[in-house]
Tab-separated table of C-alpha atoms in Angstrom:
chain	number	residue	atom	x	y	z
C	1	UNK	CA	0.000	0.000	0.000
C	2	UNK	CA	1.346	3.473	-0.880
C	3	UNK	CA	1.502	6.425	1.519
C	4	UNK	CA	-1.386	8.045	-0.337
C	5	UNK	CA	-3.516	4.909	-0.068
C	6	UNK	CA	-2.688	4.637	3.632
C	7	UNK	CA	-4.386	8.003	4.298
C	8	UNK	CA	-7.728	6.230	3.796
C	9	UNK	CA	-6.911	3.222	5.972
C	10	UNK	CA	-4.612	4.323	8.833
C	11	UNK	CA	-5.638	4.574	12.457
C	12	UNK	CA	-3.924	5.004	15.783
C	13	UNK	CA	-2.890	1.677	17.283
C	14	UNK	CA	-3.198	1.169	21.021
C	15	UNK	CA	-2.658	-2.566	21.221
C	16	UNK	CA	0.792	-4.000	20.539
C	17	UNK	CA	2.329	-7.460	20.931
C	18	UNK	CA	5.382	-6.137	22.762
C	19	UNK	CA	7.730	-7.930	20.352
C	20	UNK	CA	10.613	-5.646	19.288
C	21	UNK	CA	10.894	-4.630	15.644
C	22	UNK	CA	13.833	-6.444	14.044
C	23	UNK	CA	16.990	-4.871	12.652
C	24	UNK	CA	15.939	-5.253	8.994
C	25	UNK	CA	12.745	-3.288	9.604
C	26	UNK	CA	14.616	-0.686	11.650
C	27	UNK	CA	16.929	-0.248	8.683
C	28	UNK	CA	13.980	0.494	6.411
C	29	UNK	CA	12.638	3.036	8.883
C	30	UNK	CA	15.992	4.793	9.194
C	31	UNK	CA	16.312	4.997	5.406
C	32	UNK	CA	12.974	6.789	4.996
C	33	UNK	CA	13.416	10.538	4.470
C	34	UNK	CA	10.193	12.549	4.915
C	35	UNK	CA	9.945	15.909	3.186
C	36	UNK	CA	10.078	18.925	5.551
C	37	UNK	CA	7.579	21.767	5.459
C	38	UNK	CA	10.341	24.201	6.445
C	39	UNK	CA	13.673	22.835	5.139
C	40	UNK	CA	15.708	25.474	6.992
C	41	UNK	CA	14.626	24.215	10.449
C	42	UNK	CA	17.035	21.660	11.863
C	43	UNK	CA	15.439	18.545	13.330
C	44	UNK	CA	16.687	15.247	14.683
C	45	UNK	CA	14.814	11.950	14.761
C	46	UNK	CA	16.029	8.988	16.794
C	47	UNK	CA	14.782	5.473	17.440
C	48	UNK	CA	15.144	4.876	21.170
C	49	UNK	CA	14.414	2.097	23.637
C	50	UNK	CA	11.589	2.273	26.169
C	51	UNK	CA	13.928	3.094	29.056
C	52	UNK	CA	14.846	6.379	27.352
C	53	UNK	CA	11.345	7.817	27.726
C	54	UNK	CA	8.671	8.443	30.311
C	55	UNK	CA	5.022	8.043	29.419
C	56	UNK	CA	1.914	7.230	31.430
C	57	UNK	CA	0.164	5.689	28.419
C	58	UNK	CA	-0.230	1.903	28.731
C	59	UNK	CA	0.430	1.342	25.024
C	60	UNK	CA	4.095	2.317	24.895
C	61	UNK	CA	6.319	-0.044	22.909
C	62	UNK	CA	9.876	-1.455	23.145
C	63	UNK	CA	11.015	1.101	20.562
C	64	UNK	CA	9.882	4.661	19.916
C	65	UNK	CA	10.789	7.448	17.517
C	66	UNK	CA	11.606	10.780	19.137
C	67	UNK	CA	11.973	14.102	17.375
C	68	UNK	CA	13.851	17.237	18.409
C	69	UNK	CA	13.775	20.633	16.698
C	70	UNK	CA	15.151	24.116	16.720
C	71	UNK	CA	12.547	26.467	18.178
C	72	UNK	CA	12.180	28.493	14.992
C	73	UNK	CA	8.970	30.001	13.644
C	74	UNK	CA	6.815	27.183	12.275
C	75	UNK	CA	8.740	24.377	13.993
C	76	UNK	CA	5.616	22.717	15.391
C	77	UNK	CA	3.896	22.578	12.007
C	78	UNK	CA	7.129	21.241	10.553
C	79	UNK	CA	7.205	18.456	13.160
C	80	UNK	CA	3.627	17.458	12.374
C	81	UNK	CA	4.399	17.479	8.652
C	82	UNK	CA	7.482	15.272	9.025
C	83	UNK	CA	6.133	12.861	11.611
C	84	UNK	CA	2.834	12.227	9.832
C	85	UNK	CA	4.724	11.075	6.758
C	86	UNK	CA	6.637	8.754	9.082
C	87	UNK	CA	3.332	7.584	10.613
C	88	UNK	CA	1.994	6.662	7.174
C	89	UNK	CA	5.246	4.981	6.157
C	90	UNK	CA	5.411	2.842	9.299
C	91	UNK	CA	1.874	1.652	8.654
C	92	UNK	CA	2.718	0.700	5.062
C	93	UNK	CA	5.309	-1.635	6.634
C	94	UNK	CA	2.548	-3.379	8.592
C	95	UNK	CA	3.393	-1.720	11.898
C	96	UNK	CA	1.024	-0.068	14.336
C	97	UNK	CA	1.663	3.552	15.304
C	98	UNK	CA	0.466	5.933	18.007
C	99	UNK	CA	1.394	9.566	18.663
C	100	UNK	CA	2.376	10.072	22.323
C	101	UNK	CA	1.682	13.695	23.171
C	102	UNK	CA	2.217	12.976	26.887
C	103	UNK	CA	5.567	11.272	26.380
C	104	UNK	CA	8.763	12.836	27.686
C	105	UNK	CA	12.442	11.946	27.630
C	106	UNK	CA	13.776	10.254	30.753
C	107	UNK	CA	16.436	12.599	32.215
C	108	UNK	CA	18.081	9.666	34.001
C	109	UNK	CA	18.871	7.825	30.774
C	110	UNK	CA	19.101	10.566	28.131
C	111	UNK	CA	20.948	13.830	27.652
C	112	UNK	CA	19.591	16.984	26.082
C	113	UNK	CA	20.334	17.723	22.430
C	114	UNK	CA	22.202	21.012	22.342
C	115	UNK	CA	20.321	23.791	20.592
C	116	UNK	CA	17.203	21.665	20.134
C	117	UNK	CA	13.989	20.979	22.018
C	118	UNK	CA	12.333	17.600	22.385
C	119	UNK	CA	8.853	17.899	20.861
C	120	UNK	CA	6.972	14.604	20.624
C	121	UNK	CA	7.339	10.866	20.004
C	122	UNK	CA	5.731	8.002	18.102
C	123	UNK	CA	5.208	4.567	19.594
C	124	UNK	CA	5.501	1.897	16.914
C	125	UNK	CA	5.532	-1.860	16.859
C	126	UNK	CA	3.780	-5.047	15.873
C	127	UNK	CA	0.028	-4.576	16.332
C	128	UNK	CA	-2.316	-7.026	17.941
C	129	UNK	CA	-4.982	-7.930	15.402
C	130	UNK	CA	-6.099	-5.753	12.498
C	131	UNK	CA	-4.718	-2.223	12.848
C	132	UNK	CA	-6.219	-0.629	9.717
C	133	UNK	CA	-9.582	0.799	8.692
C	134	UNK	CA	-11.308	-0.835	5.744
C	135	UNK	CA	-13.736	1.928	4.801
C	136	UNK	CA	-14.349	5.607	5.527
C	137	UNK	CA	-17.113	4.795	8.022
C	138	UNK	CA	-14.415	4.162	10.605
C	139	UNK	CA	-13.318	7.818	10.564
C	140	UNK	CA	-15.067	10.105	13.052
C	141	UNK	CA	-14.379	13.422	11.361
C	142	UNK	CA	-16.042	16.767	10.699
C	143	UNK	CA	-17.932	17.122	7.430
C	144	UNK	CA	-16.328	18.872	4.473
C	145	UNK	CA	-18.647	21.848	5.065
C	146	UNK	CA	-17.222	22.268	8.583
C	147	UNK	CA	-13.587	22.547	7.502
C	148	UNK	CA	-13.733	24.715	4.379
C	149	UNK	CA	-15.598	27.593	2.744
C	150	UNK	CA	-16.010	25.610	-0.471
C	151	UNK	CA	-16.601	21.901	-1.012
C	152	UNK	CA	-13.386	20.610	-2.523
C	153	UNK	CA	-12.611	16.881	-2.922
C	154	UNK	CA	-8.897	17.718	-2.944
C	155	UNK	CA	-9.215	18.495	0.783
C	156	UNK	CA	-10.506	15.033	1.675
C	157	UNK	CA	-7.018	13.826	2.722
C	158	UNK	CA	-6.792	16.754	5.180
C	159	UNK	CA	-10.299	16.055	6.462
C	160	UNK	CA	-9.256	12.503	7.346
C	161	UNK	CA	-6.081	13.573	9.145
C	162	UNK	CA	-5.622	12.571	12.801
C	163	UNK	CA	-5.362	15.215	15.521
C	164	UNK	CA	-4.893	15.508	19.256
C	165	UNK	CA	-8.103	14.377	21.028
C	166	UNK	CA	-9.648	14.437	17.526
C	167	UNK	CA	-9.942	18.236	17.726
C	168	UNK	CA	-9.578	18.724	13.936
C	169	UNK	CA	-8.534	22.379	14.308
C	170	UNK	CA	-8.099	23.157	10.602
C	171	UNK	CA	-10.120	25.368	8.279
C	172	UNK	CA	-9.417	26.117	4.605
C	173	UNK	CA	-10.353	29.192	2.576
C	174	UNK	CA	-10.164	29.316	-1.214
C	175	UNK	CA	-8.875	32.363	-3.107
C	176	UNK	CA	-8.146	32.010	-6.820
C	177	UNK	CA	-5.663	29.090	-7.122
C	178	UNK	CA	-4.592	29.284	-3.486
C	179	UNK	CA	-6.047	27.478	-0.480
C	180	UNK	CA	-5.334	29.334	2.766
C	181	UNK	CA	-4.926	27.164	5.852
C	182	UNK	CA	-6.049	28.263	9.328
C	183	UNK	CA	-6.257	26.628	12.725
C	184	UNK	CA	-7.504	27.347	16.199
C	185	UNK	CA	-4.718	27.986	18.707
C	186	UNK	CA	-6.441	28.389	22.053
C	187	UNK	CA	-4.671	27.914	25.366
C	188	UNK	CA	-2.652	24.773	25.983
C	189	UNK	CA	-4.269	23.092	22.984
C	190	UNK	CA	-2.636	25.669	20.735
C	191	UNK	CA	0.677	23.810	21.010
C	192	UNK	CA	-0.809	20.560	19.730
C	193	UNK	CA	-3.049	22.371	17.243
C	194	UNK	CA	0.037	23.589	15.395
C	195	UNK	CA	1.403	20.051	15.201
C	196	UNK	CA	-2.034	18.900	14.018
C	197	UNK	CA	-1.978	21.528	11.287
C	198	UNK	CA	1.286	20.100	10.023
C	199	UNK	CA	-0.315	16.655	9.995
C	200	UNK	CA	-3.191	17.871	7.798
C	201	UNK	CA	-0.764	19.599	5.439
C	202	UNK	CA	1.269	16.394	5.237
C	203	UNK	CA	-1.791	14.550	3.977
C	204	UNK	CA	-2.265	17.195	1.276
C	205	UNK	CA	1.373	16.799	0.265
C	206	UNK	CA	1.262	12.990	0.213
C	207	UNK	CA	-1.884	13.100	-1.936
C	208	UNK	CA	-0.322	15.674	-4.318
C	209	UNK	CA	3.470	15.139	-4.176
C	210	UNK	CA	4.195	16.598	-7.615
C	211	UNK	CA	2.060	19.744	-7.384
C	212	UNK	CA	1.947	20.601	-3.656
C	213	UNK	CA	3.413	24.009	-2.848
C	214	UNK	CA	3.369	25.671	0.584
C	215	UNK	CA	3.891	29.409	0.995
C	216	UNK	CA	2.875	32.479	3.010
C	217	UNK	CA	1.012	35.521	1.769
C	218	UNK	CA	1.113	38.970	3.381
C	219	UNK	CA	-2.630	39.549	3.153
C	220	UNK	CA	-4.636	36.346	3.740
C	221	UNK	CA	-8.398	36.636	4.238
C	222	UNK	CA	-9.232	37.297	7.895
C	223	UNK	CA	-11.132	34.643	9.822
C	224	UNK	CA	-12.287	35.436	13.344
C	225	UNK	CA	-10.994	33.012	15.966
C	226	UNK	CA	-8.566	31.376	13.529
C	227	UNK	CA	-4.849	31.784	13.004
C	228	UNK	CA	-3.391	31.865	9.497
C	229	UNK	CA	-0.815	29.087	9.090
C	230	UNK	CA	0.102	29.362	5.417
C	231	UNK	CA	-1.256	28.690	1.951
C	232	UNK	CA	-1.021	25.843	-0.519
C	233	UNK	CA	-1.563	25.186	-4.173
C	234	UNK	CA	-2.426	21.673	-5.256
């Protein structure tokens, strides 16, 4: 299954066998190079063992992928963009994946990465049972009318994107050939909302790898209660 096809079948896995992923599979994961949203922002991804992290979630796995970043403008969206491509890729390999927003590095077993901030991690491993959706009925998502000013089938991949506590904070506004992307950024949720926005943009990129272009405009349409994140052409 391709990354694009996986958009319509993926789901968060919360039941793993506990068996470690073997070296051959780890090699495939390490060789995968997701496209960044902001190429100038330095990031670092590592596969680490369970003792390197702290997480209260019961579905942690023997191995996890951690990601660090420079704290530059747009770094959270960039993390979401990169890690969601990794999420899709891991699932094409037959692995289960779960974002761990509550996960932290264990200071007793890890050292800080100079000049970078730990952001988030992915639990991955062999799933128990079927870990994929087989039709769109399994997605509990907002309707197209709730996420955009104009019904547009090209936005379906973004509509199906996962988000923290299924908040789906994105909204899209059409203007000529451009689609302006907005999200809610309220309180503590604003941190995760920015990562979520990167996840939705990643789905648009994966579905349109040859034509996707992300950019910023100086005068986007104003939308009350929403924060402008950037614009795309597809």
